[in-house]
GROMACS .gro file of C-alpha atoms in nm:
model
  386
    1MET     CA    1  16.135   9.379   5.785
    2THR     CA    2  15.812   9.362   5.569
    3ASP     CA    3  15.988   9.432   5.250
    4LEU     CA    4  16.254   9.181   5.303
    5ARG     CA    5  15.991   8.910   5.366
    6GLN     CA    6  15.808   9.006   5.076
    7GLU     CA    7  16.135   8.999   4.855
    8THR     CA    8  16.229   8.660   4.993
    9ARG     CA    9  15.917   8.507   4.909
   10SER     CA   10  15.909   8.653   4.544
   11THR     CA   11  16.267   8.566   4.482
   12PHE     CA   12  16.148   8.210   4.612
   13ALA     CA   13  15.909   8.181   4.318
   14GLU     CA   14  16.142   8.345   4.065
   15VAL     CA   15  16.440   8.072   4.165
   16PHE     CA   16  16.197   7.732   4.225
   17GLY     CA   17  15.923   7.857   3.975
   18ARG     CA   18  15.659   7.812   4.272
   19GLU     CA   19  15.512   7.964   4.605
   20ALA     CA   20  15.683   7.891   4.941
   21ASP     CA   21  15.513   7.714   5.187
   22GLY     CA   22  15.616   7.966   5.446
   23VAL     CA   23  15.893   8.260   5.526
   24TRP     CA   24  16.056   8.222   5.864
   25SER     CA   25  16.296   8.496   5.990
   26ALA     CA   26  16.550   8.480   6.274
   27PRO     CA   27  16.751   8.790   6.416
   28GLY     CA   28  17.138   8.860   6.442
   29ARG     CA   29  17.265   8.912   6.792
   30VAL     CA   30  17.468   9.150   6.983
   31ASN     CA   31  17.651   9.041   7.297
   32LEU     CA   32  17.591   9.315   7.563
   33ILE     CA   33  17.865   9.144   7.765
   34GLY     CA   34  18.023   8.789   7.815
   35GLU     CA   35  18.288   8.729   7.561
   36HIS     CA   36  18.449   8.400   7.497
   37THR     CA   37  18.312   8.249   7.796
   38ASP     CA   38  18.021   8.045   7.616
   39TYR     CA   39  18.260   7.730   7.515
   40ASN     CA   40  18.400   7.792   7.868
   41GLU     CA   41  18.060   7.664   8.030
   42GLY     CA   42  18.020   8.030   8.156
   43PHE     CA   43  17.781   8.303   8.137
   44VAL     CA   44  17.662   8.560   7.847
   45PHE     CA   45  17.430   8.812   7.822
   46PRO     CA   46  17.310   8.864   7.465
   47PHE     CA   47  17.026   9.025   7.282
   48ALA     CA   48  16.845   8.973   6.954
   49ILE     CA   49  16.858   9.268   6.731
   50ASN     CA   50  16.619   9.432   6.476
   51ARG     CA   51  16.836   9.303   6.160
   52ARG     CA   52  16.718   8.954   6.050
   53THR     CA   53  16.741   8.657   5.815
   54VAL     CA   54  16.470   8.561   5.632
   55ALA     CA   55  16.390   8.208   5.501
   56ALA     CA   56  16.156   8.110   5.257
   57LEU     CA   57  16.094   7.725   5.235
   58GLY     CA   58  15.870   7.472   5.016
   59LEU     CA   59  15.876   7.092   5.101
   60ARG     CA   60  15.929   6.866   4.769
   61ASP     CA   61  15.828   6.579   4.682
   62ASP     CA   62  16.156   6.405   4.665
   63ARG     CA   63  16.451   6.356   4.872
   64ILE     CA   64  16.642   6.654   4.737
   65ALA     CA   65  16.754   6.978   4.930
   66ARG     CA   66  16.814   7.286   4.736
   67VAL     CA   67  16.943   7.628   4.862
   68GLY     CA   68  16.981   7.939   4.711
   69SER     CA   69  17.040   8.261   4.853
   70SER     CA   70  17.054   8.660   4.793
   71PHE     CA   71  17.436   8.644   4.860
   72ALA     CA   72  17.524   8.360   4.641
   73ASP     CA   73  17.481   8.330   4.252
   74GLU     CA   74  17.497   7.946   4.281
   75LEU     CA   75  17.217   7.736   4.373
   76VAL     CA   76  17.332   7.439   4.585
   77GLU     CA   77  17.174   7.064   4.539
   78ILE     CA   78  17.221   6.770   4.725
   79ASP     CA   79  17.013   6.439   4.820
   80LEU     CA   80  16.934   6.402   5.176
   81ALA     CA   81  17.097   6.079   5.149
   82ASP     CA   82  17.417   6.226   5.070
   83LEU     CA   83  17.400   6.482   5.376
   84SER     CA   84  17.716   6.491   5.583
   85PRO     CA   85  17.975   6.734   5.715
   86ASP     CA   86  18.217   6.632   5.459
   87ALA     CA   87  17.967   6.702   5.158
   88LEU     CA   88  17.908   7.038   5.253
   89SER     CA   89  18.138   7.378   5.191
   90GLY     CA   90  18.080   7.710   5.160
   91TRP     CA   91  17.769   7.933   5.275
   92ALA     CA   92  17.551   7.659   5.204
   93ALA     CA   93  17.727   7.454   5.471
   94TYR     CA   94  17.500   7.692   5.712
   95PRO     CA   95  17.156   7.585   5.634
   96LEU     CA   96  17.232   7.220   5.490
   97GLY     CA   97  17.439   7.179   5.795
   98VAL     CA   98  17.132   7.237   6.012
   99ALA     CA   99  16.924   6.995   5.803
  100TRP     CA  100  17.224   6.725   5.874
  101ALA     CA  101  17.227   6.833   6.264
  102LEU     CA  102  16.887   6.797   6.303
  103GLY     CA  103  16.924   6.411   6.216
  104GLU     CA  104  17.172   6.410   6.513
  105PHE     CA  105  16.929   6.544   6.730
  106GLY     CA  106  16.647   6.267   6.631
  107ALA     CA  107  16.504   6.358   6.287
  108ASP     CA  108  16.498   6.054   6.044
  109LEU     CA  109  16.656   6.178   5.748
  110SER     CA  110  16.556   5.866   5.569
  111ALA     CA  111  16.178   5.947   5.615
  112VAL     CA  112  16.161   6.356   5.598
  113PRO     CA  113  16.097   6.506   5.225
  114GLY     CA  114  16.352   6.708   5.055
  115PHE     CA  115  16.288   7.096   5.019
  116ASP     CA  116  16.376   7.403   4.867
  117ILE     CA  117  16.483   7.685   5.052
  118LEU     CA  118  16.571   8.102   4.984
  119ILE     CA  119  16.757   8.300   5.217
  120ASP     CA  120  16.824   8.686   5.229
  121SER     CA  121  16.893   8.890   5.493
  122ASN     CA  122  16.995   9.238   5.630
  123VAL     CA  123  17.193   9.105   5.920
  124PRO     CA  124  17.584   9.255   5.816
  125VAL     CA  125  17.817   8.960   5.736
  126GLY     CA  126  18.171   8.958   5.908
  127ALA     CA  127  18.077   9.250   6.178
  128GLY     CA  128  18.039   9.024   6.454
  129LEU     CA  129  17.643   9.038   6.471
  130SER     CA  130  17.620   8.655   6.411
  131SER     CA  131  17.494   8.647   6.080
  132SER     CA  132  17.557   8.272   6.079
  133ALA     CA  133  17.336   8.202   6.369
  134ALA     CA  134  17.067   8.410   6.224
  135ILE     CA  135  17.088   8.184   5.918
  136GLU     CA  136  17.098   7.845   6.154
  137SER     CA  137  16.795   7.958   6.353
  138ALA     CA  138  16.579   8.041   6.093
  139VAL     CA  139  16.645   7.750   5.897
  140ALA     CA  140  16.601   7.519   6.209
  141LEU     CA  141  16.271   7.681   6.305
  142ALA     CA  142  16.165   7.603   5.942
  143LEU     CA  143  16.255   7.259   5.932
  144ASN     CA  144  16.134   7.183   6.254
  145GLU     CA  145  15.796   7.302   6.170
  146VAL     CA  146  15.759   7.164   5.823
  147TRP     CA  147  15.917   6.825   5.908
  148GLN     CA  148  15.699   6.828   6.240
  149LEU     CA  149  15.999   6.742   6.470
  150GLY     CA  150  15.828   6.911   6.768
  151LEU     CA  151  16.170   7.024   6.909
  152ASP     CA  152  16.189   7.310   7.148
  153ARG     CA  153  16.373   7.625   7.081
  154ARG     CA  154  16.662   7.556   7.335
  155THR     CA  155  16.741   7.184   7.152
  156LEU     CA  156  16.694   7.400   6.832
  157ALA     CA  157  17.002   7.629   6.970
  158ALA     CA  158  17.195   7.323   7.030
  159VAL     CA  159  17.102   7.213   6.663
  160GLY     CA  160  17.255   7.539   6.512
  161GLN     CA  161  17.554   7.506   6.720
  162ARG     CA  162  17.638   7.170   6.634
  163ALA     CA  163  17.591   7.280   6.225
  164GLU     CA  164  17.839   7.549   6.288
  165ASN     CA  165  18.088   7.312   6.496
  166VAL     CA  166  18.082   7.011   6.276
  167ALA     CA  167  17.975   7.108   5.932
  168VAL     CA  168  18.130   7.462   5.941
  169GLY     CA  169  18.405   7.399   6.143
  170ALA     CA  170  18.391   7.711   6.369
  171PRO     CA  171  18.452   7.613   6.710
  172THR     CA  172  18.202   7.859   6.883
  173GLY     CA  173  17.956   7.810   7.188
  174ILE     CA  174  17.587   7.831   7.186
  175MET     CA  175  17.546   8.192   7.263
  176ASP     CA  176  17.448   8.339   6.928
  177GLN     CA  177  17.205   8.060   6.861
  178SER     CA  178  17.009   8.133   7.209
  179ALA     CA  179  16.993   8.467   7.168
  180SER     CA  180  16.857   8.443   6.804
  181LEU     CA  181  16.587   8.184   6.914
  182LEU     CA  182  16.499   8.310   7.282
  183GLY     CA  183  16.510   8.694   7.252
  184GLU     CA  184  16.228   8.938   7.365
  185HIS     CA  185  16.173   9.278   7.299
  186ASP     CA  186  16.378   9.528   7.510
  187ALA     CA  187  16.542   9.250   7.689
  188ALA     CA  188  16.857   9.022   7.678
  189VAL     CA  189  16.906   8.643   7.733
  190PHE     CA  190  17.136   8.576   8.049
  191LEU     CA  191  17.220   8.227   7.990
  192ASP     CA  192  17.419   7.968   8.161
  193CYS     CA  193  17.594   7.791   7.899
  194ARG     CA  194  17.652   7.500   8.160
  195SER     CA  195  17.302   7.419   8.245
  196LEU     CA  196  17.148   7.595   7.938
  197GLU     CA  197  16.930   7.769   8.152
  198ALA     CA  198  16.795   8.093   8.041
  199GLU     CA  199  16.660   8.392   8.195
  200ILE     CA  200  16.496   8.698   8.014
  201ILE     CA  201  16.610   9.012   8.178
  202PRO     CA  202  16.464   9.344   8.079
  203LEU     CA  203  16.728   9.608   7.960
  204GLY     CA  204  16.505   9.929   7.996
  205LEU     CA  205  16.702  10.103   7.753
  206GLU     CA  206  16.371  10.268   7.614
  207ALA     CA  207  16.282  10.408   7.938
  208ALA     CA  208  16.646  10.537   8.009
  209GLY     CA  209  16.677  10.717   7.690
  210LEU     CA  210  16.960  10.485   7.589
  211GLU     CA  211  17.045  10.345   7.272
  212ILE     CA  212  17.285  10.090   7.137
  213VAL     CA  213  17.514  10.219   6.882
  214ILE     CA  214  17.703   9.964   6.652
  215VAL     CA  215  18.049  10.048   6.509
  216ASP     CA  216  18.088   9.803   6.236
  217THR     CA  217  18.470   9.878   6.151
  218GLY     CA  218  18.473   9.674   5.826
  219VAL     CA  219  18.738   9.438   5.926
  220GLU     CA  220  18.614   9.119   5.886
  221HIS     CA  221  18.699   8.824   6.086
  222ALA     CA  222  18.647   8.436   6.042
  223HIS     CA  223  18.579   8.191   6.321
  224ALA     CA  224  18.655   7.903   6.160
  225THR     CA  225  19.026   7.981   6.129
  226GLY     CA  226  19.343   8.143   6.316
  227GLY     CA  227  19.299   8.324   6.625
  228TYR     CA  228  18.948   8.230   6.750
  229ALA     CA  229  19.095   7.856   6.751
  230GLU     CA  230  19.365   7.957   6.927
  231ARG     CA  231  19.203   8.110   7.197
  232ARG     CA  232  18.992   7.831   7.275
  233ALA     CA  233  19.264   7.579   7.272
  234SER     CA  234  19.447   7.834   7.538
  235CYS     CA  235  19.138   7.811   7.760
  236GLU     CA  236  19.128   7.446   7.752
  237ALA     CA  237  19.479   7.405   7.845
  238GLY     CA  238  19.455   7.670   8.134
  239ALA     CA  239  19.144   7.444   8.269
  240LEU     CA  240  19.347   7.120   8.227
  241ALA     CA  241  19.653   7.262   8.418
  242LEU     CA  242  19.430   7.406   8.685
  243GLY     CA  243  19.266   7.045   8.715
  244VAL     CA  244  18.902   7.166   8.638
  245GLU     CA  245  18.640   7.088   8.373
  246SER     CA  246  18.620   7.384   8.217
  247LEU     CA  247  18.711   7.770   8.309
  248ARG     CA  248  18.387   7.807   8.455
  249ASP     CA  249  18.497   7.619   8.770
  250VAL     CA  250  18.768   7.901   8.859
  251SER     CA  251  18.679   8.210   9.035
  252VAL     CA  252  18.847   8.546   9.066
  253ASP     CA  253  18.980   8.444   9.392
  254ASP     CA  254  19.150   8.135   9.239
  255LEU     CA  255  19.369   8.392   8.982
  256ASP     CA  256  19.651   8.403   9.218
  257ARG     CA  257  19.691   8.028   9.222
  258ALA     CA  258  19.659   8.046   8.832
  259ARG     CA  259  19.908   8.314   8.809
  260ALA     CA  260  20.173   8.061   8.957
  261LEU     CA  261  20.067   7.755   8.792
  262LEU     CA  262  20.042   7.896   8.419
  263ASP     CA  263  20.286   8.049   8.203
  264ASP     CA  264  20.201   8.429   8.132
  265VAL     CA  265  20.025   8.418   7.798
  266THR     CA  266  19.754   8.128   7.920
  267PHE     CA  267  19.722   8.291   8.264
  268ARG     CA  268  19.581   8.616   8.101
  269ARG     CA  269  19.355   8.408   7.850
  270VAL     CA  270  19.214   8.218   8.192
  271ARG     CA  271  19.169   8.563   8.351
  272HIS     CA  272  18.988   8.729   8.074
  273VAL     CA  273  18.736   8.462   8.087
  274VAL     CA  274  18.700   8.436   8.482
  275THR     CA  275  18.668   8.777   8.528
  276GLU     CA  276  18.453   8.843   8.220
  277ASN     CA  277  18.204   8.567   8.385
  278GLN     CA  278  18.223   8.795   8.702
  279ARG     CA  279  18.122   9.112   8.491
  280VAL     CA  280  17.834   8.937   8.328
  281LEU     CA  281  17.684   8.825   8.675
  282ASP     CA  282  17.744   9.223   8.819
  283THR     CA  283  17.607   9.338   8.484
  284VAL     CA  284  17.287   9.144   8.562
  285ARG     CA  285  17.266   9.229   8.903
  286THR     CA  286  17.319   9.602   8.814
  287LEU     CA  287  17.068   9.633   8.616
  288ARG     CA  288  16.790   9.485   8.829
  289GLU     CA  289  16.934   9.752   9.084
  290GLN     CA  290  17.019  10.034   8.922
  291GLY     CA  291  16.914  10.010   8.547
  292PRO     CA  292  17.122  10.044   8.253
  293THR     CA  293  17.261  10.374   8.308
  294ALA     CA  294  17.495  10.209   8.582
  295ILE     CA  295  17.656   9.945   8.372
  296GLY     CA  296  17.905  10.143   8.160
  297ASP     CA  297  18.203  10.058   8.354
  298LEU     CA  298  18.155   9.689   8.311
  299LEU     CA  299  18.137   9.754   7.945
  300ASP     CA  300  18.436   9.938   7.954
  301ALA     CA  301  18.638   9.701   8.178
  302SER     CA  302  18.522   9.412   7.899
  303HIS     CA  303  18.713   9.571   7.623
  304ARG     CA  304  18.998   9.649   7.842
  305SER     CA  305  19.024   9.281   7.925
  306MET     CA  306  18.959   9.187   7.566
  307ARG     CA  307  19.249   9.407   7.431
  308ASP     CA  308  19.491   9.326   7.685
  309ASP     CA  309  19.442   8.970   7.840
  310PHE     CA  310  19.254   8.804   7.547
  311GLU     CA  311  19.427   9.013   7.284
  312ILE     CA  312  19.158   8.970   7.021
  313SER     CA  313  19.084   9.362   6.955
  314VAL     CA  314  19.232   9.539   6.649
  315PRO     CA  315  19.319   9.912   6.621
  316GLU     CA  316  18.986   9.977   6.452
  317LEU     CA  317  18.785   9.854   6.755
  318ASP     CA  318  19.016  10.041   6.995
  319LEU     CA  319  18.952  10.362   6.817
  320ALA     CA  320  18.581  10.287   6.793
  321VAL     CA  321  18.557  10.235   7.194
  322GLU     CA  322  18.780  10.510   7.280
  323THR     CA  323  18.611  10.796   7.064
  324ALA     CA  324  18.260  10.675   7.159
  325GLN     CA  325  18.379  10.702   7.519
  326ALA     CA  326  18.513  11.039   7.473
  327ASN     CA  327  18.197  11.167   7.301
  328GLY     CA  328  17.930  11.081   7.526
  329ALA     CA  329  17.876  10.695   7.553
  330ILE     CA  330  17.816  10.555   7.867
  331GLY     CA  331  17.986  10.254   7.832
  332ALA     CA  332  18.151  10.075   7.492
  333ARG     CA  333  18.333   9.740   7.404
  334MET     CA  334  18.378   9.552   7.138
  335THR     CA  335  18.156   9.259   7.060
  336GLY     CA  336  18.164   8.927   6.899
  337GLY     CA  337  18.472   8.689   6.861
  338GLY     CA  338  18.698   8.944   6.810
  339PHE     CA  339  19.001   9.020   6.518
  340GLY     CA  340  18.762   9.244   6.345
  341GLY     CA  341  18.407   9.309   6.351
  342SER     CA  342  18.203   9.567   6.535
  343ALA     CA  343  18.205   9.779   6.860
  344ILE     CA  344  17.877   9.861   7.079
  345ALA     CA  345  17.821  10.192   7.256
  346LEU     CA  346  17.583  10.245   7.513
  347VAL     CA  347  17.461  10.607   7.440
  348PRO     CA  348  17.207  10.855   7.521
  349SER     CA  349  16.929  10.936   7.261
  350ASP     CA  350  17.036  11.296   7.264
  351ALA     CA  351  17.436  11.182   7.222
  352VAL     CA  352  17.398  10.941   6.930
  353SER     CA  353  17.473  11.213   6.654
  354ARG     CA  354  17.748  11.353   6.823
  355VAL     CA  355  17.894  11.014   6.854
  356PHE     CA  356  17.834  10.926   6.482
  357VAL     CA  357  18.025  11.214   6.386
  358ALA     CA  358  18.310  11.173   6.590
  359LEU     CA  359  18.351  10.810   6.486
  360ASP     CA  360  18.351  10.933   6.100
  361GLY     CA  361  18.603  11.188   6.184
  362ALA     CA  362  18.838  10.984   6.392
  363PHE     CA  363  18.844  10.669   6.122
  364ALA     CA  364  18.929  10.921   5.868
  365GLU     CA  365  19.199  11.112   6.066
  366HIS     CA  366  19.376  10.746   6.129
  367GLY     CA  367  19.334  10.645   5.754
  368PHE     CA  368  19.133  10.372   5.834
  369GLY     CA  369  18.794  10.305   5.607
  370GLN     CA  370  18.478  10.474   5.722
  371PRO     CA  371  18.286  10.257   5.949
  372GLU     CA  372  17.898  10.164   5.908
  373LEU     CA  373  17.698  10.347   6.201
  374PHE     CA  374  17.369  10.242   6.288
  375THR     CA  375  17.153  10.184   6.603
  376VAL     CA  376  16.985   9.837   6.708
  377THR     CA  377  16.724   9.776   6.957
  378ALA     CA  378  16.680   9.442   7.136
  379SER     CA  379  16.375   9.249   6.946
  380GLU     CA  380  16.212   8.920   6.942
  381GLY     CA  381  16.384   8.598   6.855
  382ALA     CA  382  16.287   8.358   6.553
  383LYS     CA  383  15.957   8.342   6.427
  384ARG     CA  384  15.751   8.219   6.146
  385GLU     CA  385  15.650   8.530   5.952
  386ASN     CA  386  15.362   8.404   5.710
   0.00000   0.00000   0.00000
């Protein structure tokens, strides 16, 4: 992390010809459980990870915003007066979308100075670890400070979500930004996506001798297109047919009535969200009462629901989960929006190497590309680095 922070500051100086005013960082996230529940006003349980995006920023004496990054050659420049979702495209829509969204939350964009910003990251892109929210959260924290806006972190999470929904065009919920901004060491964020109340729940993984293994399948997904939007539309149609504001208002006991009212596909989409909400509540309760070694069955059940009811898994994710389960994992599931990305496995520390070897072998045997395998720890949220 120290090297990435220093590299970003140095690259800023090379690109913009001056020193940055400061460096901020924000983590990616792993969702322990609670998938596609956030935009249904349900419950989620993510944690920030020790992979971070770094943003070096310097204010300007004019109204120009310029953004550069280590992962794109071009420098994108825009006058703040021209800042609007229609004017943004590509990767720059994430950081510049945040600047626009801050205006939606009270910043007077006609009165603030322009800025130069340089972004670098070690959060894998397209892996379901929310590299996008890491960018949004780092930039939101930085601009909130240098523009002296005084917004709290929960508001900044809403700013990041607004940027992603409108400027980027991805219909995601508020989970990712909340995890990136609110995370703490060896703890997860229990978030009620209706009230936006958040509670930090200790995970106790270190004391239990457990690690979170990430299996990045290399199958990239894109939230702004395709199946993610279709699933969200199915959830909204299900809520409308059931006469509720959102699927948050449907309980497990209501599923028999839902089955009678809905077509099979919509019912299965609804059943996933309803049972996943319950699994989040059960996971939090189980952690408090029994500790992390007791949550494996809930993780496994979550994957089955995403595979069979929500139908967002892919063969690589199923293989990752099954292989981890067969080689010592307490529980495993795909994580993120689906249609690619990563799986997670809760693994005793002394079984991690065995799981790695088994995964490499299984992917090769099935003719899949080799996955990227690594462990993550639950880490602190966005912060100013220097």
